[in-house]
XYZ file of C-alpha atoms in Angstrom:
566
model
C -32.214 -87.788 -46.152
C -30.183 -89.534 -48.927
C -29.742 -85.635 -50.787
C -28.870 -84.856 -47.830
C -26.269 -87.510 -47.087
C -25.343 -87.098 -50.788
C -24.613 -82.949 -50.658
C -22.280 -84.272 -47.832
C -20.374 -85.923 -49.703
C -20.432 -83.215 -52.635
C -18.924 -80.610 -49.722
C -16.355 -83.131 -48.875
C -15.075 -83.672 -52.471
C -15.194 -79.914 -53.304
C -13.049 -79.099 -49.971
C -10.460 -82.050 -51.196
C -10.788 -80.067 -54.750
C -10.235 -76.812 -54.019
C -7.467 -77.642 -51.557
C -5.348 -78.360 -55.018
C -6.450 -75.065 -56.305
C -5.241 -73.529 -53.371
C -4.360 -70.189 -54.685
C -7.589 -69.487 -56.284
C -9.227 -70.633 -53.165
C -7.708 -68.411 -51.107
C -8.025 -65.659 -53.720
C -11.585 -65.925 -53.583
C -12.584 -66.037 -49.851
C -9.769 -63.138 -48.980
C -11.825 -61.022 -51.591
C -15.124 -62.037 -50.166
C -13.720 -61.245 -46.795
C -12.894 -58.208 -47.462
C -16.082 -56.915 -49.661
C -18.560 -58.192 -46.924
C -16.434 -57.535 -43.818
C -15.604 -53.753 -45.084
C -18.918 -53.010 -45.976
C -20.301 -54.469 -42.349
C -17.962 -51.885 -40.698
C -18.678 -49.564 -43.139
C -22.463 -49.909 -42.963
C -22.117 -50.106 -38.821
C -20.746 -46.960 -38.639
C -22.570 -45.136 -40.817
C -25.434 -46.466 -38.472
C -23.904 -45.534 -35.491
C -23.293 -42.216 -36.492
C -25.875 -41.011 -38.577
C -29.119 -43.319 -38.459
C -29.425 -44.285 -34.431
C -31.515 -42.627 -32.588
C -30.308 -40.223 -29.837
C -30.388 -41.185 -25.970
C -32.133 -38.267 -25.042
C -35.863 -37.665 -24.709
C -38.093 -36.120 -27.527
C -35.190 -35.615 -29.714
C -37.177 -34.355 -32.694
C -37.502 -31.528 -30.504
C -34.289 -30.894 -29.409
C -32.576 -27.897 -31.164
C -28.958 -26.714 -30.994
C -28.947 -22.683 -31.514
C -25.223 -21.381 -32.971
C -24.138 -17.959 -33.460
C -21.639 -17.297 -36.474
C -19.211 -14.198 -37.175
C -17.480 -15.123 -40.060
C -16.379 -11.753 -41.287
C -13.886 -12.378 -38.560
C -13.439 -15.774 -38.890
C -16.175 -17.754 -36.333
C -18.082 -20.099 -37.630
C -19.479 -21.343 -34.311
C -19.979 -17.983 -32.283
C -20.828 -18.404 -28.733
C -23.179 -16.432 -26.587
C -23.219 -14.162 -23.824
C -25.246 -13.825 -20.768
C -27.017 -10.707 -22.041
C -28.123 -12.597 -25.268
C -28.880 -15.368 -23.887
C -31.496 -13.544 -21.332
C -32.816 -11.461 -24.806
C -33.649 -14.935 -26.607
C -35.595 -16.655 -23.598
C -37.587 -13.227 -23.341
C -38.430 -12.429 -26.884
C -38.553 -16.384 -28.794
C -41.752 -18.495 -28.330
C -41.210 -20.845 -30.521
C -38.548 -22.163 -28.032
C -40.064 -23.468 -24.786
C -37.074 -23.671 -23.348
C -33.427 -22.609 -23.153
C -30.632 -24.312 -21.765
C -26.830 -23.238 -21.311
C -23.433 -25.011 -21.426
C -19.838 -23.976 -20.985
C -16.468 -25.746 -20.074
C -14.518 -24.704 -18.025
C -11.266 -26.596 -16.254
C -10.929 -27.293 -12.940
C -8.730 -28.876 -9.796
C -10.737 -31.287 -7.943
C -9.775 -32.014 -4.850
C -12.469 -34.975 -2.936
C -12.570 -38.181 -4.931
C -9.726 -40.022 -4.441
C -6.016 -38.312 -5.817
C -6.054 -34.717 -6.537
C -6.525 -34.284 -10.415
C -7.473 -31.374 -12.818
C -10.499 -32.368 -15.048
C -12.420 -30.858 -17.624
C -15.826 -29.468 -16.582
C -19.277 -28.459 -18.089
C -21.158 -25.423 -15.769
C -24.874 -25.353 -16.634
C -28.239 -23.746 -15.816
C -30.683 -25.416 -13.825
C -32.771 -26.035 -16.898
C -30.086 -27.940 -19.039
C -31.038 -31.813 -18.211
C -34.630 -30.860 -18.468
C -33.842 -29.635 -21.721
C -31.178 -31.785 -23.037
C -33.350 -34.677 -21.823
C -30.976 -36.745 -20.074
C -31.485 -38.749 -16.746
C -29.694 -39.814 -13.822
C -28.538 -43.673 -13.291
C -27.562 -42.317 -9.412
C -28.812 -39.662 -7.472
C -30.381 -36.602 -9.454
C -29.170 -33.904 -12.016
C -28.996 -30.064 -11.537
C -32.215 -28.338 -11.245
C -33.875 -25.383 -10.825
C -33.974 -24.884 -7.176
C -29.690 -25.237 -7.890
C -29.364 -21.501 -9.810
C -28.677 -18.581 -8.688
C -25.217 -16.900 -7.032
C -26.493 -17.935 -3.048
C -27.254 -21.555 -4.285
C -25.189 -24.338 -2.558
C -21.939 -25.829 -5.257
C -23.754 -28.833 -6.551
C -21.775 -31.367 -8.981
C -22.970 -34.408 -11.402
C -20.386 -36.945 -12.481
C -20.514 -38.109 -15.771
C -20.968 -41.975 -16.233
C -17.361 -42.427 -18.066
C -15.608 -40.687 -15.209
C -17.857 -42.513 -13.010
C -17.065 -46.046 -13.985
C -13.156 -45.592 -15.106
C -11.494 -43.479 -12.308
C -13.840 -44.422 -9.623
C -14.741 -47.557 -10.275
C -18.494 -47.068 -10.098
C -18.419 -46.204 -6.326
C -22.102 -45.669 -5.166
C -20.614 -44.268 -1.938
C -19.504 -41.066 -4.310
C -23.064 -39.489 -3.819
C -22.764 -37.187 -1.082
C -19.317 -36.914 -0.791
C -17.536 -32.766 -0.502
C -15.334 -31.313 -3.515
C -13.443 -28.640 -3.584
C -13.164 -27.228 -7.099
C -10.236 -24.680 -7.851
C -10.185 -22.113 -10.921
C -10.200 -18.815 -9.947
C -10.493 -19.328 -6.472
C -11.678 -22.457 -4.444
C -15.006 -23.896 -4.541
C -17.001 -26.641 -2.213
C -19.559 -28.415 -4.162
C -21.907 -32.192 -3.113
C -21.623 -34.670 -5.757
C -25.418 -35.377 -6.331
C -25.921 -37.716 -8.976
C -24.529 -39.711 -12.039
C -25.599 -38.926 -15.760
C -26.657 -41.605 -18.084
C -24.345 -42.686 -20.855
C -25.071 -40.333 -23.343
C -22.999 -38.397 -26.016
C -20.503 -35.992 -24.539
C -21.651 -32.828 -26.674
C -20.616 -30.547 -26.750
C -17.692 -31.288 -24.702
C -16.157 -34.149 -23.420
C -16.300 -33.363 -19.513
C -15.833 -35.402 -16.482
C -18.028 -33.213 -13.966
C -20.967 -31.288 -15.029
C -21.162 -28.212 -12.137
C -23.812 -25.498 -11.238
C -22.987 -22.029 -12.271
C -21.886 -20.853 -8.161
C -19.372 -23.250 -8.487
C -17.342 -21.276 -10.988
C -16.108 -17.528 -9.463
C -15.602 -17.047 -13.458
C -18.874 -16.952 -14.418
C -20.456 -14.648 -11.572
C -17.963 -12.333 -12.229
C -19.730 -8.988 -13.116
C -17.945 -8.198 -16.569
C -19.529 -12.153 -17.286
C -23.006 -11.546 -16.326
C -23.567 -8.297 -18.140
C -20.346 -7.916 -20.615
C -22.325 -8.490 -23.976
C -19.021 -9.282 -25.713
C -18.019 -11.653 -23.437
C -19.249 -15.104 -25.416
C -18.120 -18.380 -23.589
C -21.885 -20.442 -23.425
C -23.566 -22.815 -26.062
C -27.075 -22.681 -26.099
C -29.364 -25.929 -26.840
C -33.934 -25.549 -26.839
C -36.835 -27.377 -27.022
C -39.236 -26.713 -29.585
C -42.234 -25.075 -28.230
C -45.552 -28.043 -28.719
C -46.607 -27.354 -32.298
C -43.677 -25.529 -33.546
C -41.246 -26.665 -36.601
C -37.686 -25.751 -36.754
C -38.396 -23.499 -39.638
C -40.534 -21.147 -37.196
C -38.136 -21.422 -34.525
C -35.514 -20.238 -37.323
C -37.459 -17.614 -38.434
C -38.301 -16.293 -34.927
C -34.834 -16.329 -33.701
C -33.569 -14.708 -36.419
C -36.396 -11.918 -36.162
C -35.292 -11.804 -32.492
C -31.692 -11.426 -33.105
C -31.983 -8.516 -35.930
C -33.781 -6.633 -33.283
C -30.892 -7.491 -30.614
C -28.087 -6.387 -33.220
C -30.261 -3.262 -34.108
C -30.011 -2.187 -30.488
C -26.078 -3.281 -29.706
C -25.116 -2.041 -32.701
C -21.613 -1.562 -31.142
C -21.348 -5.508 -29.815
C -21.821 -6.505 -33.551
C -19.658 -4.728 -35.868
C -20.769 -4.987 -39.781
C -17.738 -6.342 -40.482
C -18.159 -9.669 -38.436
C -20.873 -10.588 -40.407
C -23.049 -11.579 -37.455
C -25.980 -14.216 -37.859
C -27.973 -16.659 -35.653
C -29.063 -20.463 -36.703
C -30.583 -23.284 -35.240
C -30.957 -26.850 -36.330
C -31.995 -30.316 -34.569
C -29.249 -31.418 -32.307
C -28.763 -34.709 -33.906
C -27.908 -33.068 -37.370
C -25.209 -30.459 -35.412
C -23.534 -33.807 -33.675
C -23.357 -35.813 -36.886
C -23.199 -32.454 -39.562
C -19.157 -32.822 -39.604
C -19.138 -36.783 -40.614
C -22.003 -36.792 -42.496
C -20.514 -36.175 -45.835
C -17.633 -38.297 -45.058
C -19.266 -40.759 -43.861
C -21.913 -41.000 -47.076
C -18.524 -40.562 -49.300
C -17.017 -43.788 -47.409
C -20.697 -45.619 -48.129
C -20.159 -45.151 -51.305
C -17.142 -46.478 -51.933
C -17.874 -49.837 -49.753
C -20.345 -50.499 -52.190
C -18.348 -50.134 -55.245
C -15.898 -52.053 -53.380
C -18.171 -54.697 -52.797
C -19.715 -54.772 -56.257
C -15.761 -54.891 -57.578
C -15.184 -58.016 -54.344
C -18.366 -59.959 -55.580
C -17.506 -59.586 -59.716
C -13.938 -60.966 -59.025
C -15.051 -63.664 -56.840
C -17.760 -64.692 -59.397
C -15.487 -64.024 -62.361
C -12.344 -66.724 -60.357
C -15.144 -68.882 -59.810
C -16.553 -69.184 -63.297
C -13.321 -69.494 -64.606
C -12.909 -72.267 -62.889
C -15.818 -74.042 -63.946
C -14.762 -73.340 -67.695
C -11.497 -75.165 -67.076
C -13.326 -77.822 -65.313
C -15.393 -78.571 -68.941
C -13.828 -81.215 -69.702
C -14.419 -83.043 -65.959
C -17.566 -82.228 -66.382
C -18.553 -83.362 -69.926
C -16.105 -86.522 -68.887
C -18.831 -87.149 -65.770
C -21.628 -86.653 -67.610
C -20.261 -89.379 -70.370
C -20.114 -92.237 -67.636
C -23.607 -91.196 -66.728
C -23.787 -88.552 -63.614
C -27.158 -86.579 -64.101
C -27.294 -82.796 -64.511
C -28.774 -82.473 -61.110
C -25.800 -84.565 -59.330
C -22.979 -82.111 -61.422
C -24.782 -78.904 -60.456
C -24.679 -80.210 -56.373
C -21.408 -80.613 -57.375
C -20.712 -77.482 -57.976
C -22.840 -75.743 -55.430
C -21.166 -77.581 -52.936
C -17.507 -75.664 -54.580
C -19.284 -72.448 -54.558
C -20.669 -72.429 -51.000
C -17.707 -73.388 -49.279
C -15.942 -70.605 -51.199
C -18.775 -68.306 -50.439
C -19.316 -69.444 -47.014
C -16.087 -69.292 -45.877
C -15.465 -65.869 -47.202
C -18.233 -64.803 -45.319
C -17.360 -66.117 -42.442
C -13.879 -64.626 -42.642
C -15.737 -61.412 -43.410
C -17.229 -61.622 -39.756
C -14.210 -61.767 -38.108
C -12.444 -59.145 -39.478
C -15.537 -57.102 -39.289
C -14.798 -55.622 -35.288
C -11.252 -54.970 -36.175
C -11.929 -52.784 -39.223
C -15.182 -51.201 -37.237
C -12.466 -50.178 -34.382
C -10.359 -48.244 -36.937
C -12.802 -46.687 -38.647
C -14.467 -45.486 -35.553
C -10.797 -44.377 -34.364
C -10.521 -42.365 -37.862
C -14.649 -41.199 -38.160
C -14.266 -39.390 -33.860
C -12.603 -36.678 -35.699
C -15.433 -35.764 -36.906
C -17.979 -36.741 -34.301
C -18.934 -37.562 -31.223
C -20.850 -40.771 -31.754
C -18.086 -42.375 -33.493
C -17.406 -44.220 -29.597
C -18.410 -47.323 -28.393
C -19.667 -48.695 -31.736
C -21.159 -52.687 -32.634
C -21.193 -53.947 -35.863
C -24.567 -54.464 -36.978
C -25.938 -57.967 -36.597
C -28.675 -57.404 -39.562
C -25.215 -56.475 -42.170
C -24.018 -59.681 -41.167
C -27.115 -61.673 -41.767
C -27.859 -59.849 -45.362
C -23.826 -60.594 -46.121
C -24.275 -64.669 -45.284
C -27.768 -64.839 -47.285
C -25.821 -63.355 -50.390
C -22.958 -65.919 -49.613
C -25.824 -68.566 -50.198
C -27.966 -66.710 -53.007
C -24.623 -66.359 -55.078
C -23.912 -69.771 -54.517
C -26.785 -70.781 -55.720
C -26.365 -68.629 -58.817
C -22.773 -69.451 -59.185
C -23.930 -73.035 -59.404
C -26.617 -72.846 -61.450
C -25.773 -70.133 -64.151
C -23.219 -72.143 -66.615
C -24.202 -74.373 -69.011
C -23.828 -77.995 -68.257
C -22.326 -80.780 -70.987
C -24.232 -82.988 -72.702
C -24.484 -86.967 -72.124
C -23.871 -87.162 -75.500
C -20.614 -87.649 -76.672
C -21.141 -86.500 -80.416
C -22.685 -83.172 -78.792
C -19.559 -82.679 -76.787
C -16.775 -81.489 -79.030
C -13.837 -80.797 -76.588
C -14.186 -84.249 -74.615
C -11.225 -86.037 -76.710
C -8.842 -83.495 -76.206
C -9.980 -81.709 -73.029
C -10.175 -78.393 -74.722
C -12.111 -75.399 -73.520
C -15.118 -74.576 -76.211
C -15.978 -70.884 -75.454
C -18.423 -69.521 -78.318
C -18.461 -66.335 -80.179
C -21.542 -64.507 -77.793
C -19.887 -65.992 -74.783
C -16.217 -64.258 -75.370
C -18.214 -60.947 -76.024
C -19.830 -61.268 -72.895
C -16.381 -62.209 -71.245
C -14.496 -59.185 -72.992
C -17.514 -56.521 -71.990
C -17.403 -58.105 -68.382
C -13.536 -57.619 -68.262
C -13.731 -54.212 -69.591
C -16.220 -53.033 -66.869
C -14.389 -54.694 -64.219
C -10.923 -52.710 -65.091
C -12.552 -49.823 -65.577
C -14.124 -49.992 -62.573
C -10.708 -51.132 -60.941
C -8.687 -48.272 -61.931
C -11.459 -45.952 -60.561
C -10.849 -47.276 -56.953
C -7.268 -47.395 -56.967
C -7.452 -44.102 -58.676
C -9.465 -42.573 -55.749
C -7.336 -44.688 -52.977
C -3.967 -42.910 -54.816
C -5.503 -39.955 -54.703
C -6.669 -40.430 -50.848
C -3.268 -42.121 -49.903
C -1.589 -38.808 -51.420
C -3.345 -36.664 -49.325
C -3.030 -38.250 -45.940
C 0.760 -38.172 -46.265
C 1.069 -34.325 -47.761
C -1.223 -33.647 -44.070
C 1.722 -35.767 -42.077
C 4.385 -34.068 -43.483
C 2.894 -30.408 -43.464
C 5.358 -28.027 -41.454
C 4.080 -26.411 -38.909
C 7.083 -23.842 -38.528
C 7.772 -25.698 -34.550
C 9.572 -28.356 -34.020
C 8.284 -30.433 -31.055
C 9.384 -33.866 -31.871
C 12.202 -33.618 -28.680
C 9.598 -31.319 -26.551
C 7.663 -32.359 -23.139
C 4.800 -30.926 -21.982
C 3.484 -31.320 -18.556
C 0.296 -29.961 -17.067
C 0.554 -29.032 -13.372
C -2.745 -28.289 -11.818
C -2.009 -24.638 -9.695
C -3.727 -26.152 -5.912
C -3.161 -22.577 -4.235
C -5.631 -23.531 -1.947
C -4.590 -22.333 1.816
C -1.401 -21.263 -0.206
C 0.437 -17.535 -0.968
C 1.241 -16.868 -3.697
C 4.601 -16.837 -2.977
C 4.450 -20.357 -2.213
C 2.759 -21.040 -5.521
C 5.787 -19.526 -6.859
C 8.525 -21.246 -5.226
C 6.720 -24.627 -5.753
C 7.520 -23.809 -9.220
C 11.067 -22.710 -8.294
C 11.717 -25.919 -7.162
C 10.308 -28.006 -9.579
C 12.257 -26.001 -12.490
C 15.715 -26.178 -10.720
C 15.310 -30.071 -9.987
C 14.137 -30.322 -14.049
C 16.842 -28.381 -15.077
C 19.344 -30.841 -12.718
C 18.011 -33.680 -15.567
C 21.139 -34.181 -17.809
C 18.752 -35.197 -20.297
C 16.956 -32.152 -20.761
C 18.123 -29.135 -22.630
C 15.868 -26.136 -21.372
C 12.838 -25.787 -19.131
C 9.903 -22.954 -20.042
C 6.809 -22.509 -17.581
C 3.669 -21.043 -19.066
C 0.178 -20.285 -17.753
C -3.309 -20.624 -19.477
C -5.055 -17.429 -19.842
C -9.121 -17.852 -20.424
C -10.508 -14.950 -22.680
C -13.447 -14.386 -22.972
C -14.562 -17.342 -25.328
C -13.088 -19.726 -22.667
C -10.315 -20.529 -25.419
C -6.849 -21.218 -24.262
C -3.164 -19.282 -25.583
C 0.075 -20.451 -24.219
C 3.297 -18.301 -23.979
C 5.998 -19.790 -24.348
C 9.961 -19.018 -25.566
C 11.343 -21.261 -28.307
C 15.546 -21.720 -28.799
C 17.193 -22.678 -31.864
C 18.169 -26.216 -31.497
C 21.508 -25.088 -31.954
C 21.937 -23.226 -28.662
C 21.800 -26.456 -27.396
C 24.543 -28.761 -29.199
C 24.318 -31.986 -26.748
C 21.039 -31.670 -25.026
C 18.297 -34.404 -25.844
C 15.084 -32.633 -25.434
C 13.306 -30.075 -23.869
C 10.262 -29.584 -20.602
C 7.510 -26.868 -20.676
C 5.594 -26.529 -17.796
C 1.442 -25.443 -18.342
C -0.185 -24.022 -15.144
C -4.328 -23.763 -14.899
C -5.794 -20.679 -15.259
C -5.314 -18.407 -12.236
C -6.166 -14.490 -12.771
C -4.510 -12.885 -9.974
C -1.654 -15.465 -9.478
C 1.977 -13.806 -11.021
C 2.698 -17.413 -12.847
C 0.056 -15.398 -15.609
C 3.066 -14.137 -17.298
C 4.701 -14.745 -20.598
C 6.869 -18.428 -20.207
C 10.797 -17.194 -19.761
C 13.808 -20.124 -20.978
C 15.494 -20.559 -18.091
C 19.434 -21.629 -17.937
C 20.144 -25.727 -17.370
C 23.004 -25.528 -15.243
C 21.519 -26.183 -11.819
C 24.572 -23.889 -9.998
C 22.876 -21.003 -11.705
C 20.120 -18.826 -9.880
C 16.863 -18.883 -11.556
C 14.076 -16.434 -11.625
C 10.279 -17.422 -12.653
């Protein structure tokens, strides 16, 4: 109890101490802050992203099967209907196949009209992806097929942000537009999970898209708009399943020679589905580990260097102490008590700033995956960061060598000079020399890194869009000419182009090919044609085959006397 009552004391006198070194305080638990606090973040995400296990069931088993022509430029090929019905009938090392594409629609049901991203699937996706339901059920089976009722499952961020987490949703009619208009039941609500591979606020049954029963879809082998996930068959490795597929799709090209030209280059992989999600991060991310830890080792050195320094100065107080009779044991709780406070306070800081610098990271690391969202910072990094705090304390407080009670023995006492001996300034210089070197490395590599983010802000992209609006209208033709279609969008130019503060109005229309990418048309004028105007509207449509808005985007004349043709 009296140590105890004694270290108090120490902790009180080092806080009065150090608040007349306040410079090198501060110094020291900024740098702390930032090794331990970075390297939390860093060490959270890297978690997050690479190490945490996957949501969905038996993912060891879960593959994700990618088709690649990169003679002409596609890395990440996807498949047709044909091929797909090839693999499930010639690969056993796959138990089962599931399908995925995206598609956009206009949903018309649950609450305000709004156009929304969608994912149309097999009946056998959840059952192979291994997800769940939190509400209702998923798409099954019994749900394929062209005469099968429109079925729909939310997704749970759609779910719980634009409807609030309404249970009453279950049920409830939609009526998707793309091609033509579609009635589907909402059915059921998906478990959080990662939205790969596309972020999508419905996931629909394949009747429920006009697009994909069309006939060129269903047996055009070219036509490649689905992504294609399996389950390892019981007993199987990837490496068979590789070797299999790869057997299987030789055999395929061998007998559609015409579908795959030499010149594509046309090949067939697989690989688990957690290494596809994370594959684009993963050397980043390691990269970024890497430097946290040099950034650390450089945060620790300097804080231990500042704080050693300080006890060197202090030589004199110390020898001066230890003269009047203070013991070596009450000079070292002396100066643990400095270096915990400094350590412990660092650390602390460290914690605090740890969520902020987790948030941008995660912000920066989504480019590059999926499961860069909702991220924590990782409560055992936090713990191994305060024990250090305490274990360098300890070190920091016990390492240097105490003076002697004897005067005679204590050289510097009468003047209050440092003594630093011959071994001990080698040690110093070598230390120094390390540290710089290992300094200008980092801010070497930051330059370098700092350099390159601004050369990718200022790259020209040969547009300039810094004055230009775009605004997606979602086509609702439904019980609708076209001709009305068309003079909606009549009207809504000439009242745009009645806006003083816009120079020129351009409509375009998405047009789906057959990988389900988008192109926009649109007509550009020279700034110049347009001396006093502030900025300019386009106009996107969603995707409507037979509609006439499918047409190349025409620059139509502001002056709102004018007539104006689509």
């Amino acid at each position: 109890m009296k140590t105890l009552v004694l270290f108090v004391r120490d902790v009180r006198l080092a806080i009065r101490s150090l608040m007349r070194s306040q410079g090198l305080a501060l110094t020291v638990i900024a740098t702390l802050a930032l090794g331990i606090g970075a390297n939390a973040a860093i060490f959270s995400l890297v978690r997050g992203v690479l190490l945490r296990p996957l949501i969905n069931a038996d993912e060891n088993r879960l593959i994700y099967i990618q088709q690649s022509a990169r003679g002409i430029g596609m890395d990440d090929e996807h498949f047709s209907v044909p091929e797909i019905q090839d693999l499930k009938a010639s690969v056993k090392t796959v138990s089962e196949f599931g399908d995925f594409s995206e598609i956009g629609f206009s949903m018309v049901g649950l609450g305000e009209p709004r156009e929304v991203q969608a994912g149309v699937v097999g009946g056998d996706y959840f059952a192979v992806v291994g997800l769940h339901p939190v509400l209702g059920r998923l798409i099954e089976p019994q749900d394929d097929g062209p005469k099968a009722a429109g079925v729909v499952v939310l997704t749970y961020p759609f779910w719980s942000t634009a409807l609030k987490k309404d249970p009453s949703v279950i049920g409830k009619q939609v009526r998707l537009e793309s091609f033509d208009a579609r009635t589907a039941t909402v059915i059921g609500v998906l478990e959080p999970s990662i939205p790969y591979p596309a972020d999508t606020a419905i996931i629909a049954n394949v009747v429920t898209s006009a697009h994909h029963l069309d006939a060129t879809m269903v047996t055009g082998r070219v036509h490649r708009m689905t992504e294609l996930f399996g389950r390892l068959a019981p007993g199987a490795t990837l490496e068979q399943a590789r070797a299999e597929l790869r057997s299987v799709y030789a055999a395929m090209k061998k007998d559609h020679h015409k579908d795959y030209p030499t010149n594509g280059d046309f090949h067939i992989d697989a690989r688990l589905l957690r290494d596809q999600i994370t594959s684009g991060a993963r050397t980043v991310l390691l990269v970024l580990l890497a430097a946290s830890g040099l950034v650390f080792i450089i945060a620790c050195s300097n804080a231990a260097n500042l704080i050693l320094a300080r006890t060197v100065r202090r030589e004199g107080e110390l020898s001066i102490r230890a003269a009047l009779g203070a013991t070596s044991g009450a000079l070292r709780r002396t100066l643990l008590a400095e270096s915990l406070v400094l350590c412990v306070a660092g650390a602390a800081l460290g914690v605090m700033i740890a969520r902020p610098l987790l948030d941008v990271l995660a912000r920066y690391a989504s480019r590059f995956s999926v499961r860069a969202v909702e991220l924590t910072v990782d409560s055992s990094m936090l713990w191994v960061g305060a024990i250090l705090a305490v274990v360098a304390s300890v070190l920091l407080a016990f390492v240097p060598r105490l003076p002697s009670a004897n005067v005679s023995q204590t050289p510097g006492l009468a003047g209050g000079s440092v003594r630093i001996t011959g071994s001990t300034n080698r040690r110093l210089r070598a230390f120094a020399v390390v540290q710089i070197a290992a300094s200008f490395m980092l801010l070497a590599g930051a330059s370098m890194l700092l350099k390159t983010l601004i050369a990718m802000q200022t790259a020209q992209t040969g547009m300039d869009t810094r004055h230009v609006l775009a605004i997606n209208v979602p086509v609702l033709k439904y019980q609708k000419t076209p001709q009305q279609v068309v003079d909606f969008y009549k009207e809504m130019i000439r009242r745009v182009d009645c806006n003083s503060q816009a120079m020129a109005t351009s409509r375009a229309s998405k047009m789906i090919r057959a990988r389900s990418s988008v192109s926009f048309h649109r007509d550009f004028l020279p700034r110049s044609a347009f001396p006093s105007s502030r900025g300019a509207i386009s106009t996107t449509s969603t995707p409507n085959r037979n509609s006439p808005l499918s047409s190349s985007a025409k620059v139509l004349p502001s002056a709102c006397s004018r007539a104006r043709t689509p």
